[in-house]
Short mmCIF file of N, CA and C in Angstrom, two decimals:
data_model
loop_
_atom_site.label_atom_id
_atom_site.label_comp_id
_atom_site.label_asym_id
_atom_site.label_seq_id
_atom_site.Cartn_x
_atom_site.Cartn_y
_atom_site.Cartn_z
N MET A 5 1.85 23.41 -1.14
CA MET A 5 2.52 22.34 -1.85
C MET A 5 1.66 21.08 -1.40
N ALA A 6 1.32 20.27 -2.18
CA ALA A 6 0.57 19.07 -2.07
C ALA A 6 1.40 17.92 -1.39
N ASN A 7 0.70 17.21 -0.52
CA ASN A 7 1.28 15.91 -0.01
C ASN A 7 0.80 14.75 -0.76
N LYS A 8 1.65 14.35 -1.65
CA LYS A 8 1.26 13.33 -2.69
C LYS A 8 2.46 12.42 -2.82
N VAL A 9 2.09 10.93 -2.70
CA VAL A 9 3.14 9.95 -2.87
C VAL A 9 2.58 9.04 -3.98
N LEU A 10 3.46 8.69 -4.90
CA LEU A 10 3.24 7.65 -6.00
C LEU A 10 4.31 6.63 -5.82
N LEU A 11 3.83 5.37 -5.84
CA LEU A 11 4.79 4.19 -5.63
C LEU A 11 4.40 3.06 -6.42
N VAL A 12 5.27 2.32 -7.03
CA VAL A 12 5.03 1.05 -7.55
C VAL A 12 5.96 -0.10 -7.00
N GLY A 13 5.23 -0.92 -6.32
CA GLY A 13 6.14 -2.00 -5.54
C GLY A 13 5.41 -3.35 -5.36
N ASN A 14 6.00 -4.12 -4.34
CA ASN A 14 5.48 -5.42 -4.00
C ASN A 14 5.12 -5.51 -2.68
N LEU A 15 3.89 -6.15 -2.30
CA LEU A 15 3.59 -6.35 -0.92
C LEU A 15 4.45 -7.26 -0.20
N GLY A 16 4.76 -6.97 0.98
CA GLY A 16 5.90 -7.72 1.82
C GLY A 16 5.14 -8.83 2.50
N SER A 17 3.75 -8.87 2.58
CA SER A 17 2.99 -10.02 3.33
C SER A 17 1.47 -10.00 2.75
N ASP A 18 0.91 -10.95 3.17
CA ASP A 18 -0.68 -11.00 2.92
C ASP A 18 -1.43 -10.00 3.67
N PRO A 19 -2.35 -9.41 3.19
CA PRO A 19 -3.17 -8.43 3.98
C PRO A 19 -3.90 -8.94 4.96
N GLU A 20 -4.04 -8.37 6.13
CA GLU A 20 -5.03 -8.86 7.23
C GLU A 20 -5.93 -7.85 7.59
N LEU A 21 -7.24 -8.14 7.20
CA LEU A 21 -8.26 -7.12 7.57
C LEU A 21 -8.52 -6.96 9.02
N GLY A 22 -8.50 -5.63 9.53
CA GLY A 22 -8.92 -5.23 10.84
C GLY A 22 -9.94 -4.11 10.91
N THR A 23 -10.34 -3.83 12.16
CA THR A 23 -11.33 -2.71 12.25
C THR A 23 -10.94 -1.94 13.18
N THR A 24 -11.31 -0.60 13.04
CA THR A 24 -11.09 0.46 14.09
C THR A 24 -12.22 0.14 15.20
N PRO A 25 -12.02 0.77 16.32
CA PRO A 25 -13.06 0.58 17.38
C PRO A 25 -14.34 1.02 17.03
N SER A 26 -14.48 2.06 15.87
CA SER A 26 -15.70 2.43 15.41
C SER A 26 -16.34 1.50 14.31
N GLY A 27 -15.60 0.43 13.86
CA GLY A 27 -16.06 -0.60 12.96
C GLY A 27 -15.57 -0.18 11.48
N THR A 28 -14.67 0.81 11.29
CA THR A 28 -14.16 1.00 10.00
C THR A 28 -13.01 -0.10 9.67
N PRO A 29 -13.09 -0.61 8.39
CA PRO A 29 -11.99 -1.58 7.96
C PRO A 29 -10.68 -0.92 7.65
N VAL A 30 -9.64 -1.79 8.09
CA VAL A 30 -8.24 -1.03 7.96
C VAL A 30 -7.30 -2.16 7.72
N VAL A 31 -6.27 -1.80 6.88
CA VAL A 31 -5.27 -3.01 6.60
C VAL A 31 -3.96 -2.07 6.61
N ASN A 32 -2.91 -2.66 7.38
CA ASN A 32 -1.58 -2.02 7.23
C ASN A 32 -0.84 -3.00 6.64
N LEU A 33 0.03 -2.65 5.61
CA LEU A 33 0.94 -3.39 4.93
C LEU A 33 2.20 -2.69 4.80
N ASN A 34 3.28 -3.57 4.26
CA ASN A 34 4.56 -2.94 3.88
C ASN A 34 4.77 -3.22 2.24
N LEU A 35 5.10 -2.15 1.71
CA LEU A 35 5.56 -2.25 0.22
C LEU A 35 6.90 -2.22 -0.08
N ALA A 36 7.47 -2.98 -0.87
CA ALA A 36 8.97 -2.91 -1.06
C ALA A 36 9.19 -2.18 -2.58
N THR A 37 9.86 -1.22 -2.57
CA THR A 37 10.31 -0.63 -3.96
C THR A 37 11.75 -0.82 -4.20
N ASN A 38 12.08 -1.07 -5.36
CA ASN A 38 13.55 -1.50 -5.76
C ASN A 38 14.03 -0.33 -6.62
N GLU A 39 15.34 -0.02 -6.41
CA GLU A 39 16.01 0.86 -7.41
C GLU A 39 17.38 0.12 -7.78
N LYS A 40 17.65 0.21 -9.02
CA LYS A 40 18.75 -0.34 -9.70
C LYS A 40 19.65 0.74 -10.39
N TRP A 41 20.91 0.66 -10.30
CA TRP A 41 21.78 1.57 -10.91
C TRP A 41 23.19 1.06 -11.09
N THR A 42 24.04 1.68 -11.85
CA THR A 42 25.46 1.25 -12.00
C THR A 42 26.40 2.27 -11.30
N ASP A 43 27.24 1.66 -10.43
CA ASP A 43 27.97 2.80 -9.71
C ASP A 43 29.31 3.12 -10.57
N LYS A 44 30.07 4.10 -9.94
CA LYS A 44 31.23 4.56 -10.74
C LYS A 44 32.15 3.65 -11.31
N GLN A 45 32.21 2.52 -10.53
CA GLN A 45 33.20 1.38 -10.99
C GLN A 45 32.52 0.49 -12.08
N GLY A 46 31.24 0.78 -12.44
CA GLY A 46 30.60 0.02 -13.53
C GLY A 46 29.79 -1.29 -12.98
N GLU A 47 29.78 -1.28 -11.63
CA GLU A 47 29.00 -2.43 -10.80
C GLU A 47 27.64 -2.24 -10.65
N LYS A 48 26.77 -3.18 -11.03
CA LYS A 48 25.37 -2.98 -10.85
C LYS A 48 24.96 -3.03 -9.42
N GLN A 49 24.21 -2.15 -9.03
CA GLN A 49 23.78 -2.10 -7.60
C GLN A 49 22.28 -1.99 -7.60
N GLU A 50 21.80 -2.57 -6.38
CA GLU A 50 20.39 -2.52 -6.09
C GLU A 50 20.07 -2.35 -4.73
N ALA A 51 18.94 -1.50 -4.45
CA ALA A 51 18.60 -1.31 -3.05
C ALA A 51 17.03 -1.39 -2.99
N THR A 52 16.55 -2.01 -1.82
CA THR A 52 15.31 -1.88 -1.46
C THR A 52 14.69 -1.03 -0.46
N GLU A 53 13.72 -0.34 -0.66
CA GLU A 53 13.13 0.55 0.32
C GLU A 53 11.77 0.04 0.90
N TRP A 54 11.63 0.06 1.95
CA TRP A 54 10.18 -0.52 2.57
C TRP A 54 9.43 0.81 3.00
N HIS A 55 8.09 0.61 2.74
CA HIS A 55 7.18 1.74 2.98
C HIS A 55 5.80 1.25 3.70
N ARG A 56 5.60 1.84 4.64
CA ARG A 56 4.41 1.36 5.47
C ARG A 56 2.94 2.07 4.73
N LEU A 57 2.01 1.20 4.51
CA LEU A 57 0.86 1.68 3.86
C LEU A 57 -0.24 1.39 4.68
N VAL A 58 -1.33 2.28 4.78
CA VAL A 58 -2.55 2.08 5.50
C VAL A 58 -3.63 2.16 4.56
N PHE A 59 -4.47 1.22 4.32
CA PHE A 59 -5.70 1.08 3.39
C PHE A 59 -6.84 1.36 4.32
N TRP A 60 -7.93 2.10 3.95
CA TRP A 60 -9.11 2.24 4.92
C TRP A 60 -10.46 1.79 3.98
N ALA A 61 -11.45 1.63 4.68
CA ALA A 61 -12.91 1.30 4.19
C ALA A 61 -12.80 0.25 3.12
N ARG A 62 -13.41 0.56 2.00
CA ARG A 62 -13.49 -0.27 1.03
C ARG A 62 -12.19 -0.69 0.42
N HIS A 63 -11.24 0.20 0.13
CA HIS A 63 -10.07 -0.23 -0.27
C HIS A 63 -9.23 -1.07 0.63
N ALA A 64 -9.59 -1.19 2.06
CA ALA A 64 -9.05 -2.11 2.73
C ALA A 64 -9.59 -3.53 2.48
N GLU A 65 -10.65 -3.66 2.32
CA GLU A 65 -11.51 -4.79 1.95
C GLU A 65 -11.00 -5.43 0.52
N ILE A 66 -10.99 -4.54 -0.45
CA ILE A 66 -10.56 -4.97 -1.77
C ILE A 66 -9.00 -5.56 -1.83
N VAL A 67 -8.28 -4.88 -1.10
CA VAL A 67 -6.59 -5.29 -1.15
C VAL A 67 -6.59 -6.60 -0.42
N THR A 68 -7.60 -6.77 0.69
CA THR A 68 -7.55 -8.01 1.37
C THR A 68 -7.89 -9.30 0.37
N GLN A 69 -9.08 -9.04 -0.24
CA GLN A 69 -9.71 -9.79 -1.16
C GLN A 69 -8.78 -10.27 -2.39
N TYR A 70 -8.02 -9.27 -3.08
CA TYR A 70 -7.49 -9.47 -4.32
C TYR A 70 -5.96 -9.56 -4.23
N CYS A 71 -5.34 -9.22 -3.35
CA CYS A 71 -3.89 -9.22 -3.34
C CYS A 71 -3.30 -9.98 -2.21
N GLY A 72 -1.85 -10.43 -2.35
CA GLY A 72 -1.28 -11.21 -1.49
C GLY A 72 0.28 -11.08 -1.50
N LYS A 73 0.83 -11.67 -0.63
CA LYS A 73 2.41 -11.26 -0.74
C LYS A 73 2.89 -11.43 -1.98
N GLY A 74 3.58 -10.47 -2.23
CA GLY A 74 4.43 -10.21 -3.72
C GLY A 74 3.58 -9.62 -4.57
N SER A 75 2.30 -9.42 -4.44
CA SER A 75 1.54 -8.74 -5.48
C SER A 75 1.96 -7.23 -5.84
N LYS A 76 1.91 -7.07 -7.08
CA LYS A 76 2.63 -5.74 -7.48
C LYS A 76 1.45 -4.62 -7.43
N LEU A 77 1.61 -3.57 -6.95
CA LEU A 77 0.85 -2.41 -6.77
C LEU A 77 1.30 -1.12 -7.01
N PHE A 78 0.34 -0.21 -7.85
CA PHE A 78 0.68 1.11 -7.85
C PHE A 78 -0.21 1.74 -6.79
N VAL A 79 0.47 2.63 -5.93
CA VAL A 79 -0.46 3.27 -4.84
C VAL A 79 -0.26 4.77 -5.00
N GLU A 80 -1.22 5.45 -4.76
CA GLU A 80 -1.22 6.97 -4.68
C GLU A 80 -1.83 7.21 -3.29
N GLY A 81 -1.18 8.06 -2.46
CA GLY A 81 -1.53 8.45 -1.18
C GLY A 81 -0.85 9.80 -0.58
N SER A 82 -0.93 9.85 0.78
CA SER A 82 -0.41 11.10 1.20
C SER A 82 0.47 10.51 2.50
N LEU A 83 1.38 11.27 2.76
CA LEU A 83 2.27 10.96 3.97
C LEU A 83 1.64 11.36 5.21
N GLN A 84 1.75 10.54 6.24
CA GLN A 84 1.21 10.88 7.64
C GLN A 84 2.26 10.28 8.55
N THR A 85 2.60 11.14 9.60
CA THR A 85 3.48 10.76 10.68
C THR A 85 2.77 10.88 11.86
N ARG A 86 2.86 9.72 12.58
CA ARG A 86 2.21 9.62 14.00
C ARG A 86 3.37 9.61 14.90
N SER A 87 3.18 9.99 16.32
CA SER A 87 4.04 9.98 17.28
C SER A 87 3.43 9.38 18.55
N TRP A 88 4.25 8.64 19.29
CA TRP A 88 3.72 8.16 20.71
C TRP A 88 4.88 7.83 21.59
N GLU A 89 4.70 7.56 22.83
CA GLU A 89 5.75 7.42 23.86
C GLU A 89 5.82 5.73 23.98
N ASP A 90 7.05 5.42 24.14
CA ASP A 90 7.11 3.89 24.25
C ASP A 90 7.00 3.71 25.93
N GLU A 91 7.48 2.39 26.34
CA GLU A 91 7.23 2.16 27.85
C GLU A 91 8.14 2.81 28.76
N GLN A 92 9.37 3.15 28.07
CA GLN A 92 10.30 3.93 28.71
C GLN A 92 10.16 5.53 28.80
N GLY A 93 9.08 5.87 28.07
CA GLY A 93 9.04 7.44 27.87
C GLY A 93 9.69 8.01 26.77
N ASN A 94 10.24 7.26 25.84
CA ASN A 94 10.76 7.78 24.73
C ASN A 94 9.91 8.17 23.64
N LYS A 95 9.96 9.39 22.83
CA LYS A 95 9.17 9.60 21.91
C LYS A 95 9.48 8.85 20.63
N LYS A 96 8.45 8.07 19.94
CA LYS A 96 8.74 7.34 18.65
C LYS A 96 7.82 7.85 17.75
N TYR A 97 8.38 7.81 16.47
CA TYR A 97 7.71 8.18 15.22
C TYR A 97 7.47 7.13 14.20
N SER A 98 6.62 7.37 13.45
CA SER A 98 6.09 6.31 12.33
C SER A 98 5.66 7.13 11.30
N THR A 99 6.05 7.11 10.07
CA THR A 99 5.57 7.95 8.89
C THR A 99 5.00 6.60 8.04
N GLU A 100 3.82 7.02 7.71
CA GLU A 100 2.93 5.78 6.80
C GLU A 100 2.47 6.62 5.54
N ILE A 101 1.95 5.89 4.62
CA ILE A 101 1.28 6.44 3.40
C ILE A 101 -0.19 6.04 3.49
N ARG A 102 -0.91 6.88 3.73
CA ARG A 102 -2.41 6.93 3.82
C ARG A 102 -2.88 6.76 2.25
N VAL A 103 -3.31 5.46 1.89
CA VAL A 103 -3.45 5.14 0.38
C VAL A 103 -4.96 5.64 0.11
N ARG A 104 -4.92 6.51 -0.86
CA ARG A 104 -6.18 7.11 -1.46
C ARG A 104 -6.73 6.35 -2.69
N ASN A 105 -5.74 5.91 -3.51
CA ASN A 105 -5.99 5.12 -4.69
C ASN A 105 -5.09 4.07 -4.99
N PHE A 106 -5.39 3.03 -5.64
CA PHE A 106 -4.37 1.96 -5.81
C PHE A 106 -4.89 1.21 -7.13
N GLU A 107 -3.83 0.55 -7.71
CA GLU A 107 -4.20 -0.21 -8.95
C GLU A 107 -3.43 -1.46 -8.69
N MET A 108 -4.14 -2.53 -8.84
CA MET A 108 -3.28 -3.91 -8.69
C MET A 108 -2.88 -4.11 -10.23
N LEU A 109 -1.45 -4.43 -10.29
CA LEU A 109 -0.82 -4.65 -11.36
C LEU A 109 -0.68 -6.13 -11.84
N ASP A 110 -0.99 -7.07 -10.83
CA ASP A 110 -0.93 -8.48 -10.96
C ASP A 110 -1.86 -8.96 -9.83
N PRO A 111 -3.18 -8.82 -9.66
CA PRO A 111 -3.84 -9.35 -8.46
C PRO A 111 -3.97 -10.82 -8.59
N LYS A 112 -3.97 -11.43 -7.30
CA LYS A 112 -4.18 -12.89 -7.45
C LYS A 112 -5.56 -13.37 -7.63
N GLY A 113 -5.79 -14.37 -8.36
CA GLY A 113 -7.20 -14.96 -8.53
C GLY A 113 -7.99 -14.17 -9.59
N ALA A 114 -7.29 -13.42 -10.48
CA ALA A 114 -8.09 -12.80 -11.46
C ALA A 114 -8.78 -13.78 -12.35
N ARG A 115 -10.11 -13.79 -12.74
CA ARG A 115 -10.86 -14.79 -13.38
C ARG A 115 -12.07 -14.12 -13.81
N ASP A 116 -12.78 -14.96 -14.54
CA ASP A 116 -14.00 -14.31 -15.27
C ASP A 116 -15.10 -14.52 -14.27
N SER A 117 -15.76 -13.37 -13.89
CA SER A 117 -16.64 -13.25 -12.84
C SER A 117 -18.20 -13.51 -13.49
N GLY A 118 -18.27 -13.68 -14.80
CA GLY A 118 -19.68 -13.94 -15.29
C GLY A 118 -20.27 -12.56 -15.63
N ASN A 119 -19.71 -11.38 -15.64
CA ASN A 119 -20.34 -10.08 -15.95
C ASN A 119 -19.75 -9.51 -17.18
N GLY A 120 -18.98 -10.34 -17.97
CA GLY A 120 -18.22 -9.73 -19.07
C GLY A 120 -16.80 -9.03 -18.83
N MET A 121 -16.70 -8.93 -17.46
CA MET A 121 -15.47 -8.37 -17.02
C MET A 121 -14.67 -9.45 -16.15
N ASN A 122 -13.33 -9.28 -16.12
CA ASN A 122 -12.68 -10.32 -15.22
C ASN A 122 -12.66 -9.58 -13.93
N ASP A 123 -12.19 -10.25 -12.91
CA ASP A 123 -12.29 -9.70 -11.57
C ASP A 123 -11.44 -8.39 -11.40
N GLU A 124 -10.26 -8.45 -11.96
CA GLU A 124 -9.39 -7.02 -12.07
C GLU A 124 -10.29 -5.91 -12.56
N GLU A 125 -10.83 -6.06 -13.70
CA GLU A 125 -11.48 -4.97 -14.27
C GLU A 125 -12.79 -4.50 -13.44
N SER A 126 -13.49 -5.43 -12.78
CA SER A 126 -14.46 -5.07 -11.74
C SER A 126 -13.97 -4.27 -10.67
N VAL A 127 -12.90 -4.84 -10.17
CA VAL A 127 -12.30 -4.07 -8.94
C VAL A 127 -11.83 -2.73 -9.30
N LEU A 128 -11.00 -2.49 -10.46
CA LEU A 128 -10.70 -1.32 -10.84
C LEU A 128 -11.91 -0.32 -11.06
N ALA A 129 -12.96 -0.79 -11.52
CA ALA A 129 -14.05 0.00 -11.79
C ALA A 129 -14.68 0.51 -10.36
N GLU A 130 -14.67 -0.47 -9.29
CA GLU A 130 -15.00 0.03 -7.89
C GLU A 130 -14.12 0.91 -7.42
N LEU A 131 -12.68 0.92 -7.64
CA LEU A 131 -11.89 1.90 -7.20
C LEU A 131 -12.14 3.49 -7.52
N GLU A 132 -12.77 3.43 -8.82
CA GLU A 132 -13.00 4.91 -9.20
C GLU A 132 -14.03 5.65 -8.45
N GLU A 133 -14.80 4.81 -7.55
CA GLU A 133 -15.70 5.51 -6.70
C GLU A 133 -15.15 6.33 -5.61
N PRO A 134 -15.40 7.59 -5.41
CA PRO A 134 -14.71 8.36 -4.45
C PRO A 134 -15.20 7.79 -2.87
N LEU A 135 -14.21 7.89 -2.04
CA LEU A 135 -14.10 7.36 -0.69
C LEU A 135 -14.50 8.55 0.34
N ALA A 136 -15.40 8.44 1.20
CA ALA A 136 -15.36 9.44 2.23
C ALA A 136 -14.63 9.09 3.42
N PHE A 137 -13.92 9.85 4.12
CA PHE A 137 -13.07 9.61 5.38
C PHE A 137 -13.67 10.43 6.39
#
């Protein structure tokens, strides 16, 4: 069985580019997804779910350059659960989505870059290149 996650949602904050000790670019973000439905009493309901995303290498650089708080993204990735012990010795867990591919549905600053494509088209073309991890 494949470990694959597909989400469409909005970023909860502006991306902040960091690096691993080996120098690999990395960005950690939260993505909000919304679900709407009508309950048995006919009342409209809405729920928001938050997902932790991790972008690596060139994807981290692109999301930092072109996306901001509230940007709508389609992301494809895999679930990864990490564990650690806190200061009191309690085991803690965090489940994240390791982003493999993404598409900006409304990037900030989309403009003509002089090459016949706007920035969004240029970035989407770059994202089609395979990444090595």
